[in-house]
XYZ file of C-alpha atoms in Angstrom:
695
model
C -0.193 0.227 -0.139
C 1.327 3.358 -0.667
C 2.386 6.219 1.594
C -0.631 8.293 0.052
C -3.350 5.415 0.380
C -2.065 5.004 4.234
C -2.016 8.696 5.262
C -5.607 8.785 4.039
C -6.710 5.634 6.281
C -4.776 7.325 9.331
C -6.439 10.626 8.898
C -10.204 9.746 7.461
C -10.232 6.165 9.854
C -11.399 8.265 12.448
C -14.102 10.372 10.870
C -15.388 7.499 10.047
C -15.612 6.045 13.310
C -17.151 9.736 14.250
C -19.913 9.461 11.855
C -20.836 5.919 12.652
C -20.847 6.059 16.203
C -22.517 9.573 15.842
C -25.206 9.371 13.599
C -26.125 5.393 14.441
C -24.902 5.253 17.935
C -28.745 4.375 19.348
C -29.428 1.895 16.925
C -26.073 -0.181 16.470
C -25.478 -0.064 20.535
C -22.882 1.389 22.659
C -20.396 -1.818 22.385
C -20.639 -1.769 18.694
C -19.937 2.135 18.402
C -16.950 1.801 20.973
C -15.362 -1.228 18.711
C -15.816 0.590 15.877
C -14.254 3.965 16.689
C -11.360 2.113 18.588
C -10.966 -0.179 16.127
C -10.641 2.159 13.190
C -8.165 4.573 15.827
C -6.377 1.653 16.769
C -5.632 1.067 13.004
C -4.451 5.085 12.355
C -2.054 4.788 15.523
C -0.463 1.453 13.655
C -0.464 2.818 10.391
C 0.899 6.114 11.816
C 4.085 4.155 13.145
C 4.298 2.130 9.977
C 4.647 5.701 7.959
C 6.851 7.073 10.763
C 9.566 4.375 10.753
C 9.358 4.827 6.705
C 10.013 8.186 7.422
C 12.395 7.374 9.956
C 14.884 5.242 7.746
C 14.602 7.686 4.935
C 12.028 5.415 2.570
C 9.710 8.185 2.130
C 10.511 11.802 0.768
C 8.131 14.972 2.320
C 4.917 15.276 -0.234
C 1.535 17.106 -0.372
C -1.540 14.962 -1.733
C -4.326 17.628 -2.778
C -7.460 16.360 -2.349
C -10.056 18.472 -3.039
C -10.749 22.393 -3.497
C -11.469 23.740 -0.466
C -12.495 27.544 -0.666
C -11.463 29.416 -4.191
C -12.160 33.122 -4.018
C -10.381 35.058 -6.674
C -6.802 34.909 -5.447
C -7.869 33.250 -1.760
C -7.144 30.359 -2.721
C -7.360 26.694 -0.508
C -7.493 23.150 -1.020
C -8.086 20.423 1.217
C -4.999 18.277 1.259
C -2.893 16.032 3.253
C 0.702 17.577 3.871
C 3.259 15.050 4.883
C 6.926 15.968 6.152
C 8.899 15.521 9.447
C 6.823 17.729 11.733
C 3.461 15.902 10.174
C 5.185 12.841 10.840
C 5.788 13.278 14.604
C 2.521 14.675 15.061
C 0.784 11.815 13.411
C 2.149 8.944 15.661
C 1.703 11.419 18.610
C -2.255 12.307 17.911
C -3.046 8.328 17.090
C -1.368 6.784 18.922
C -3.067 8.630 22.446
C -5.984 8.540 20.832
C -5.937 5.393 20.278
C -4.868 4.193 23.809
C -7.448 6.679 25.774
C -10.524 5.130 23.588
C -9.394 1.572 25.155
C -9.024 3.361 28.227
C -12.218 4.925 28.157
C -14.036 1.138 27.795
C -13.199 0.501 31.646
C -13.510 4.117 32.892
C -17.142 4.856 30.809
C -18.027 1.335 31.392
C -21.826 2.400 33.617
C -22.008 5.677 31.666
C -25.680 5.491 29.451
C -24.295 8.303 26.612
C -20.734 6.162 25.161
C -21.714 6.388 21.317
C -21.874 10.013 22.149
C -18.559 10.385 24.224
C -16.616 7.910 21.840
C -17.869 9.935 18.581
C -16.660 13.522 20.386
C -13.261 11.749 20.730
C -13.224 10.366 16.991
C -14.399 13.648 15.878
C -11.366 15.196 17.878
C -9.095 13.188 17.009
C -9.972 13.834 13.204
C -9.722 17.729 13.694
C -6.231 17.160 15.110
C -5.334 15.413 12.182
C -6.554 17.497 10.003
C -4.522 20.335 11.349
C -1.509 18.682 11.568
C -1.566 17.472 7.703
C -2.557 21.168 6.711
C -0.780 22.578 3.588
C -1.972 25.571 3.992
C -3.672 28.295 7.014
C -6.939 27.707 5.729
C -6.772 23.786 6.626
C -4.879 24.856 9.214
C -7.874 26.698 10.835
C -10.578 24.064 10.071
C -8.654 21.645 11.803
C -7.980 24.910 14.880
C -11.705 25.521 15.213
C -12.886 21.789 14.773
C -11.061 20.705 18.338
C -12.126 24.138 19.786
C -15.888 22.347 18.797
C -14.567 19.068 20.019
C -13.340 20.361 22.694
C -16.317 22.010 23.843
C -18.366 19.108 23.643
C -16.236 16.973 25.459
C -15.529 19.164 28.715
C -19.178 19.779 28.494
C -20.049 16.088 27.989
C -21.782 15.841 31.291
C -24.086 18.643 30.214
C -26.448 18.141 32.958
C -23.694 20.042 35.117
C -23.891 23.535 35.646
C -19.794 23.510 36.175
C -19.321 21.220 33.170
C -21.121 23.466 31.201
C -20.011 26.646 32.193
C -16.298 25.370 32.140
C -17.387 24.540 28.212
C -18.690 27.962 27.327
C -15.402 29.234 29.688
C -12.871 27.347 26.807
C -14.852 28.546 23.923
C -14.728 31.757 24.584
C -11.283 32.683 25.416
C -10.222 30.744 22.806
C -12.185 32.574 20.529
C -10.209 35.148 21.601
C -6.889 33.366 20.532
C -8.839 32.648 17.319
C -9.600 36.107 16.661
C -5.659 37.061 16.791
C -5.355 33.834 14.593
C -7.717 34.928 11.672
C -6.136 38.454 11.834
C -3.040 36.873 11.362
C -3.647 35.044 8.585
C -5.501 38.148 6.553
C -1.973 39.586 7.322
C 0.045 37.223 5.461
C -2.605 36.952 2.821
C -2.250 40.288 2.235
C 1.671 40.303 2.465
C 2.455 37.134 0.460
C -1.272 37.298 -1.864
C -1.575 33.810 -0.755
C -1.738 31.251 2.296
C -0.368 28.303 0.924
C 2.672 27.471 2.902
C 4.742 26.593 0.330
C 4.404 30.034 -1.524
C 4.626 31.914 1.902
C 7.642 30.398 2.927
C 9.454 30.769 -0.467
C 8.925 34.346 -0.455
C 10.096 35.186 3.353
C 13.134 37.185 2.466
C 11.501 39.120 -0.196
C 8.384 40.107 2.482
C 11.815 40.393 5.753
C 12.424 44.279 5.343
C 8.577 45.360 4.440
C 7.124 48.025 7.071
C 3.280 48.770 7.536
C 2.685 52.273 8.938
C 0.077 52.360 11.422
C -0.594 55.758 14.213
C 2.633 57.052 13.054
C 5.245 54.489 13.104
C 6.695 51.576 10.501
C 5.827 48.107 11.651
C 7.271 45.315 10.679
C 5.029 43.287 8.683
C 6.328 39.551 9.623
C 7.105 40.427 12.835
C 2.996 41.867 12.664
C 1.665 38.758 10.784
C 4.016 35.988 13.291
C 2.593 37.777 16.811
C -1.221 37.699 15.646
C -0.418 34.094 14.704
C 0.994 33.455 18.270
C -1.689 34.983 19.893
C -4.207 32.483 18.341
C -0.965 29.415 19.947
C -1.592 31.737 22.962
C -5.829 30.236 23.298
C -5.021 27.030 22.074
C -1.973 26.463 23.928
C -3.494 28.311 27.234
C -0.145 30.485 27.703
C -0.693 33.214 30.134
C -3.619 35.730 29.934
C -5.220 33.193 28.198
C -4.961 30.140 29.820
C -7.743 30.108 32.724
C -9.655 27.709 30.774
C -7.067 24.866 30.675
C -7.610 23.723 34.425
C -11.757 24.497 34.335
C -11.338 21.901 31.601
C -11.347 19.198 34.074
C -14.937 19.247 34.656
C -14.767 16.937 31.389
C -14.403 12.919 31.914
C -10.502 11.846 32.854
C -9.818 10.195 29.668
C -10.782 13.730 28.282
C -8.064 15.692 29.997
C -5.540 13.277 28.745
C -6.731 13.193 25.182
C -6.656 17.390 25.337
C -4.143 18.407 27.623
C -1.107 15.514 26.703
C -0.760 15.607 22.674
C -3.554 16.987 21.187
C -4.980 20.262 21.404
C -3.186 22.322 23.641
C 0.436 21.234 21.438
C -0.927 22.771 18.656
C -0.008 26.293 19.404
C 3.484 24.841 19.622
C 3.605 22.817 16.642
C 2.109 26.074 14.617
C 5.184 27.827 15.970
C 7.411 25.032 14.756
C 5.735 24.862 11.691
C 6.190 28.703 11.023
C 9.775 28.483 11.785
C 10.487 30.583 8.544
C 8.306 33.089 9.138
C 9.718 33.183 12.735
C 12.839 33.208 11.814
C 12.710 36.975 10.231
C 10.693 37.958 13.123
C 13.119 38.492 15.260
C 10.345 40.574 17.860
C 7.960 37.758 17.465
C 10.330 35.332 18.624
C 11.471 37.664 21.831
C 7.832 37.813 22.506
C 7.109 33.564 22.252
C 10.316 33.282 24.307
C 8.807 35.848 27.096
C 5.247 34.378 27.458
C 6.318 30.747 27.420
C 8.596 31.587 30.311
C 5.733 33.538 32.270
C 3.905 30.683 31.636
C 6.593 28.202 32.662
C 6.643 29.881 35.842
C 3.341 31.276 36.695
C 1.766 27.443 36.296
C 4.522 26.047 38.202
C 3.495 28.228 41.216
C -0.021 27.813 41.109
C 0.657 24.167 41.064
C 2.022 24.054 44.422
C -0.971 24.818 46.115
C -3.250 23.177 44.294
C -5.579 19.723 46.080
C -7.273 18.204 42.889
C -5.470 15.562 41.440
C -6.640 16.303 38.279
C -6.277 19.996 38.235
C -2.488 19.840 39.912
C -1.510 17.639 36.711
C -3.430 20.774 34.046
C -1.337 22.877 35.378
C 1.947 20.997 34.863
C 0.649 20.760 31.202
C 0.555 24.497 31.105
C 3.799 24.916 32.517
C 5.289 22.479 30.441
C 3.832 24.396 27.541
C 5.594 27.270 28.121
C 9.226 25.295 27.932
C 7.966 24.104 24.654
C 7.151 27.887 23.789
C 10.175 29.463 24.948
C 12.612 26.698 23.157
C 10.827 27.255 19.757
C 11.312 31.284 21.016
C 15.122 30.677 21.389
C 15.216 28.937 17.972
C 15.672 25.632 19.076
C 12.096 23.970 17.117
C 13.447 20.488 17.446
C 14.176 20.822 21.173
C 10.210 22.280 21.329
C 9.302 19.197 19.323
C 11.282 17.037 21.061
C 9.330 17.547 24.457
C 6.329 17.734 22.979
C 6.574 14.329 21.937
C 7.819 13.148 25.019
C 5.479 14.645 27.450
C 2.907 13.271 25.153
C 3.477 9.900 27.221
C 4.375 10.818 30.610
C 1.780 13.270 30.699
C -1.036 11.045 29.095
C 0.402 8.280 31.935
C 0.245 10.871 34.632
C -3.959 12.297 33.418
C -5.194 8.403 32.853
C -3.045 7.343 36.086
C -5.049 9.992 37.694
C -8.392 8.650 36.100
C -7.034 5.113 38.083
C -6.584 6.516 41.387
C -9.772 8.528 41.071
C -11.370 5.045 40.069
C -10.045 3.206 43.002
C -11.019 6.011 45.482
C -14.622 5.628 43.846
C -14.923 9.132 42.490
C -12.780 11.675 44.750
C -10.333 13.945 43.205
C -8.944 15.762 46.475
C -5.715 14.765 47.617
C -6.400 15.576 50.985
C -8.501 12.802 51.356
C -6.409 10.266 49.748
C -2.531 8.865 51.426
C -1.628 5.107 51.916
C -2.797 3.766 48.291
C 0.993 2.691 47.482
C -0.650 -0.982 48.591
C -3.968 -0.532 47.148
C -3.351 0.509 44.065
C 0.351 -0.998 43.562
C 0.575 -1.491 39.387
C -0.815 2.564 39.443
C 1.499 3.705 42.180
C 4.484 2.282 39.722
C 3.341 4.266 36.731
C 2.571 6.922 38.278
C 5.960 7.215 40.041
C 7.669 6.287 36.338
C 5.329 9.794 34.495
C 6.753 11.520 38.277
C 10.628 10.711 37.601
C 10.345 11.942 33.840
C 8.573 14.973 34.112
C 11.344 16.013 36.703
C 13.306 15.014 34.141
C 15.527 12.216 36.155
C 18.177 11.513 34.477
C 22.835 11.150 35.129
C 24.214 13.524 33.252
C 27.484 12.239 33.306
C 25.968 9.271 31.767
C 23.616 10.563 29.476
C 20.298 8.157 30.767
C 17.394 9.055 32.339
C 13.412 8.949 31.364
C 12.382 10.708 28.428
C 12.069 13.606 30.158
C 15.784 14.079 31.064
C 16.074 14.108 27.199
C 13.776 16.622 25.928
C 13.550 19.515 28.849
C 17.149 19.376 29.434
C 17.877 20.065 25.704
C 15.583 22.992 25.974
C 17.611 24.077 28.902
C 20.717 23.605 27.346
C 18.899 25.793 24.334
C 17.836 28.525 26.323
C 21.675 29.225 28.132
C 23.445 28.545 24.523
C 21.098 31.369 23.259
C 21.660 33.331 26.970
C 25.631 33.289 26.142
C 25.152 34.526 22.566
C 22.380 37.088 22.656
C 21.197 37.455 26.342
C 18.518 39.379 27.195
C 15.220 37.607 27.007
C 17.105 34.332 26.342
C 18.991 34.782 30.001
C 15.372 35.246 31.738
C 13.993 31.830 30.275
C 17.367 30.486 31.470
C 16.852 31.233 34.698
C 13.097 30.540 34.907
C 13.708 27.272 33.009
C 15.821 26.093 36.084
C 13.354 28.179 38.946
C 10.887 26.453 36.975
C 12.110 23.187 36.886
C 12.580 22.761 41.119
C 8.545 23.882 41.205
C 7.897 21.046 39.152
C 9.476 18.708 41.090
C 8.033 19.877 44.263
C 4.108 19.412 42.812
C 4.681 17.005 40.809
C 6.299 14.666 44.115
C 3.712 16.469 46.170
C 1.270 15.397 44.535
C 2.910 11.615 44.499
C 3.404 11.725 48.020
C 0.055 12.888 49.073
C -1.565 10.378 47.231
C 0.205 7.274 47.534
C 2.446 7.929 51.044
C 1.515 8.798 54.299
C -1.769 8.688 56.828
C -4.561 7.290 54.412
C -6.808 10.254 55.266
C -9.708 8.094 53.454
C -9.845 6.023 56.228
C -10.766 9.101 58.620
C -13.296 10.596 56.064
C -14.510 7.592 56.638
C -14.908 7.498 59.858
C -16.229 10.484 60.427
C -19.035 9.643 57.945
C -19.525 12.870 56.967
C -21.720 14.140 53.562
C -18.405 14.043 50.793
C -18.237 15.516 47.490
C -17.237 13.130 44.900
C -14.902 14.461 42.374
C -15.212 12.499 38.844
C -18.257 10.439 39.335
C -17.486 8.363 36.315
C -19.629 5.581 37.492
C -22.015 7.422 40.115
C -25.054 5.763 39.117
C -24.566 3.149 42.183
C -25.396 6.446 43.968
C -28.218 7.336 41.671
C -31.337 6.949 39.795
C -31.294 8.617 36.921
C -28.426 9.756 33.483
C -26.768 12.378 35.683
C -24.955 9.287 37.272
C -22.226 10.538 36.117
C -22.032 14.144 37.747
C -18.504 14.315 37.498
C -18.910 16.388 41.531
C -21.263 13.937 42.194
C -22.497 13.839 46.289
C -22.430 10.790 48.497
C -25.654 11.785 50.294
C -25.467 8.357 51.892
C -24.151 8.907 55.770
C -20.873 6.739 55.182
C -18.327 9.554 52.869
C -16.016 7.625 50.338
C -13.409 6.680 52.306
C -15.934 3.631 53.562
C -15.329 2.067 50.429
C -11.414 0.215 50.187
C -9.685 1.636 47.217
C -9.095 -0.951 44.661
C -6.895 -0.840 41.372
C -8.771 -0.331 37.930
C -9.428 -3.061 35.447
C -7.168 -4.128 32.813
C -8.692 -1.889 29.906
C -7.637 0.800 32.321
C -4.016 -0.322 33.158
C -3.040 -1.836 29.805
C -2.869 2.176 28.283
C -0.891 2.596 30.896
C 1.881 0.640 31.185
C 2.137 1.183 27.313
C 2.701 4.746 28.239
C 4.893 4.205 30.899
C 6.951 2.603 28.025
C 7.095 5.542 26.267
C 7.882 7.791 29.425
C 10.900 6.055 30.227
C 12.200 5.392 26.260
C 10.943 7.668 24.426
C 13.940 9.909 24.953
C 16.752 8.134 24.849
C 15.050 6.339 21.234
C 14.594 9.468 19.538
C 17.226 12.299 20.642
C 19.193 11.280 17.873
C 16.523 11.996 15.135
C 14.840 14.953 16.839
C 18.385 17.269 18.572
C 20.751 14.977 17.872
C 23.641 13.369 15.249
C 20.583 12.751 12.255
C 17.589 15.658 13.542
C 18.963 17.376 9.940
C 18.142 14.191 8.152
C 15.199 13.662 10.329
C 13.373 17.297 9.825
C 14.273 17.111 6.295
C 13.883 21.024 5.465
C 10.553 21.044 7.746
C 11.742 22.910 10.423
C 14.450 26.239 9.018
C 16.917 27.384 11.663
C 18.699 30.651 9.641
C 22.250 30.231 9.244
C 23.204 32.908 12.322
C 21.140 30.791 14.224
C 23.084 28.203 16.189
C 21.669 27.523 19.477
C 21.100 23.961 18.893
C 24.395 23.105 17.987
C 26.202 25.316 20.842
C 23.582 23.519 23.174
C 25.258 20.324 22.455
C 28.665 21.476 23.841
C 27.365 23.441 27.528
C 29.374 23.411 30.378
C 28.804 20.366 33.267
C 27.795 22.972 35.531
C 24.359 23.778 33.003
C 24.279 19.893 32.474
C 23.899 19.278 36.321
C 21.740 22.221 37.191
C 18.609 20.487 36.457
C 19.205 17.488 38.518
C 20.639 19.567 41.338
C 16.903 22.036 41.405
C 15.156 19.018 40.939
C 16.183 17.128 43.960
C 16.181 20.534 45.868
C 12.003 20.276 45.269
C 12.091 16.335 45.777
C 13.369 16.993 49.340
C 11.481 19.652 49.759
C 8.059 18.247 49.189
C 9.497 15.125 51.126
C 10.609 17.427 54.279
C 7.180 19.215 54.228
C 4.495 15.795 52.932
C 6.570 13.026 54.778
C 8.953 13.875 57.652
C 7.057 16.269 58.646
C 3.196 15.163 57.161
C 0.701 17.826 57.809
C 3.037 20.673 57.598
C 1.283 21.637 54.654
C -2.193 21.516 55.615
C -1.044 23.881 58.495
C 0.492 26.217 55.965
C -2.468 26.350 54.261
C -4.788 26.412 57.526
C -3.152 30.195 58.007
C -4.371 31.404 54.708
C -1.557 33.900 54.390
C -1.120 35.850 51.719
C 1.221 34.033 49.536
C -0.859 30.662 49.740
C -3.678 32.972 48.638
C -2.149 34.011 45.724
C -1.023 30.962 44.480
C -4.074 28.784 45.685
C -6.459 31.547 43.962
C -4.176 30.908 40.639
C -2.943 34.982 40.939
C -6.548 35.387 41.000
C -6.597 36.021 37.377
C -10.036 34.547 37.064
C -11.117 37.315 39.931
C -9.494 39.859 37.657
C -11.186 38.775 34.753
C -14.450 38.831 36.116
C -13.707 41.813 37.254
C -12.992 43.674 34.186
C -13.991 41.692 30.584
C -17.082 39.697 32.292
C -18.865 42.128 34.388
C -17.971 45.021 31.968
C -18.998 43.106 28.782
C -22.408 42.061 30.876
C -22.786 46.026 31.455
C -22.200 46.897 28.253
C -24.857 44.038 27.445
C -27.230 45.823 29.787
C -26.823 49.026 28.516
C -27.644 47.906 24.685
C -30.512 45.834 25.929
C -32.481 47.794 28.439
C -31.290 51.712 27.349
C -30.643 50.990 23.966
C -32.883 48.373 22.553
C -35.654 48.664 25.191
C -36.187 52.499 25.633
C -34.755 54.002 22.530
C -35.365 51.362 19.771
C -39.046 49.715 21.118
C -39.591 53.465 23.371
C -39.995 55.629 20.000
C -40.218 52.308 17.546
C -42.376 49.916 17.970
C -43.711 50.780 21.691
C -43.875 54.411 20.779
C -46.155 54.122 17.578
C -48.108 51.313 18.852
C -48.594 53.318 22.093
C -49.496 56.276 20.403
C -51.878 54.126 17.983
C -53.503 52.422 20.852
C -54.470 55.457 22.687
C -55.890 57.093 19.878
C -57.925 54.276 18.907
C -59.433 53.777 22.709
C -60.648 57.173 22.396
C -61.527 56.909 18.803
C -63.648 53.772 19.791
C -65.685 55.932 22.113
C -67.302 57.344 19.115
C -68.715 54.230 18.275
C -71.589 53.510 20.763
C -74.169 51.368 18.570
C -77.142 53.481 19.379
C -79.183 54.783 16.117
C -80.059 58.290 17.291
C -76.690 59.134 18.349
C -75.561 58.789 14.842
C -78.748 60.508 13.519
C -77.887 62.941 16.280
C -73.874 63.458 14.608
C -75.771 63.400 11.053
C -77.835 66.111 12.128
C -74.664 67.680 13.304
C -72.841 67.277 9.737
C -75.802 68.526 7.555
C -75.604 71.712 10.175
C -72.140 72.008 9.712
C -72.404 71.900 6.032
C -75.052 73.905 5.495
C -73.545 76.946 8.243
C -69.991 76.499 5.880
C -71.935 76.853 2.490
C -74.272 79.918 3.591
C -70.911 81.513 4.809
C -68.898 81.042 1.185
C -71.841 82.109 -0.703
C -71.883 85.619 1.324
C -68.349 85.800 0.901
């Protein structure tokens, strides 16, 4: 079978599954819907690895397969096409692999949900939109996939639509992403205005001709490429939850845990990173835009890491971890190490999906509990989950021995980003130096909150036993099988109440079924070996042949090469700060168990600042949300009701009604009244005639 045929099956297989399960799921049943969607996703994943292997070993060349016209309006031409190169090969493997494992995992996790056909249809639709995005050959198809994953994420986050919190979270994600997408759309318009085309091949080929062009606005000459790249990056900020447009990401936890793994690990949130790397020819010629990417990425990495220190919901901690790691990827691209950004995207997909699905296993074993303060001592009851989540924790903290060059996946990719930031700082200073400092600080914070999660969940005193003994009315978080406690379709309320007076701790924790553990074990293999296995292809000796021109580095950009010659202190610094973070977490949550709870109980200003996520939600509520509401009320109550309706329909109809009511009094229905009026008329007419005759 040709590579073109394989790519067609890879991309459109999930779409076929989404259509079958979505339109005919009620007729064919949940089991058939699950089998069809999962089977097609597994097929896509296997074929993606086949194509990836062929690409890696040099048997394939980059190509673009044009399928059909998409939009043709004058000179604005967009075709539906499948672009295959080093970037799309990597993303195909990442997206389909994680999605296939999430599908399999969902067989166990969503086993009691009555809406399984709809859920699996949404998952497959999400995957198809992401595949359309990563294989796009122009900005229009990229935008189609961009909006497609936005739609699917809205449906998945609000899957349990009977919950107000889920509806609010899905709307929040949708609205915040529309803010970013507005900048993204303006960026596409700017590209078309500059180049007269939206085809990647044509745009990249003419970068040098456009590089010096400017746009005069409000008295200043703006670099056209910096403007276009900056606007496009605003879209990436929204989709990848970067600082200022990050607020939707934690609330996305309202969706089922498999959704969290799919959105946060390898698909939607990485779309922004992929786009920046794809547009490397443009960003290489836009230094101001690159500096913006570097600063926003570094600030996001630090911000999310600090907020993760104070969260108690196991899924929210991992969500902020995702936000922080995305910051690493962006500032890597900002300093010119696009290959390192893609490498971390690749490895991060394995260990972050592992952590999310592992958290789902914990929640399942804890009978829907998500609060880490009600956990503890679970390593005895969930040994497999404990083992794989420990692997994921070691991977995300970048554990490895620099002198031996051996470590888990995060060791190779995250350390390469840190070394690249150092190289850029040495060469250029400025924002790169800031990114390097932040990368080390965030690495230490990552170790602290990651081990804090592990210690609070699996070690220490079993808090769930205490909760069960107290018999209080607990909140169940992530109730994917709450049908045992309810009598209607709201069984899957992610925050269902347990009103039976025994608390969730009354149940003994238990390990998850094989359908949930098998995907986690496979992801654990990736978390261990993905970095070592693919370092040479992504950032090492073979990287130029592997990327095959899909990523462009200007002749002056030697950051990646310099990173390989970093001094020993740079190589050992990430391990040192991670060790400090580990020691601090061990001291607070193991050696002095209860110390963290006592700090939180004092509700000091620093803790409150971090616990409330730097008060961004409150700030946006007080400014944008309230201002929008006031503006809406102004247009509605004053503009519409008082002015338009008051002077228009209500005013005219009111006058007509008053006149009609008064005129209607003349119609009494009595003959003598009408005769009297006629007499008055005749008298009046005669009077007028006599007056006119005399005159």
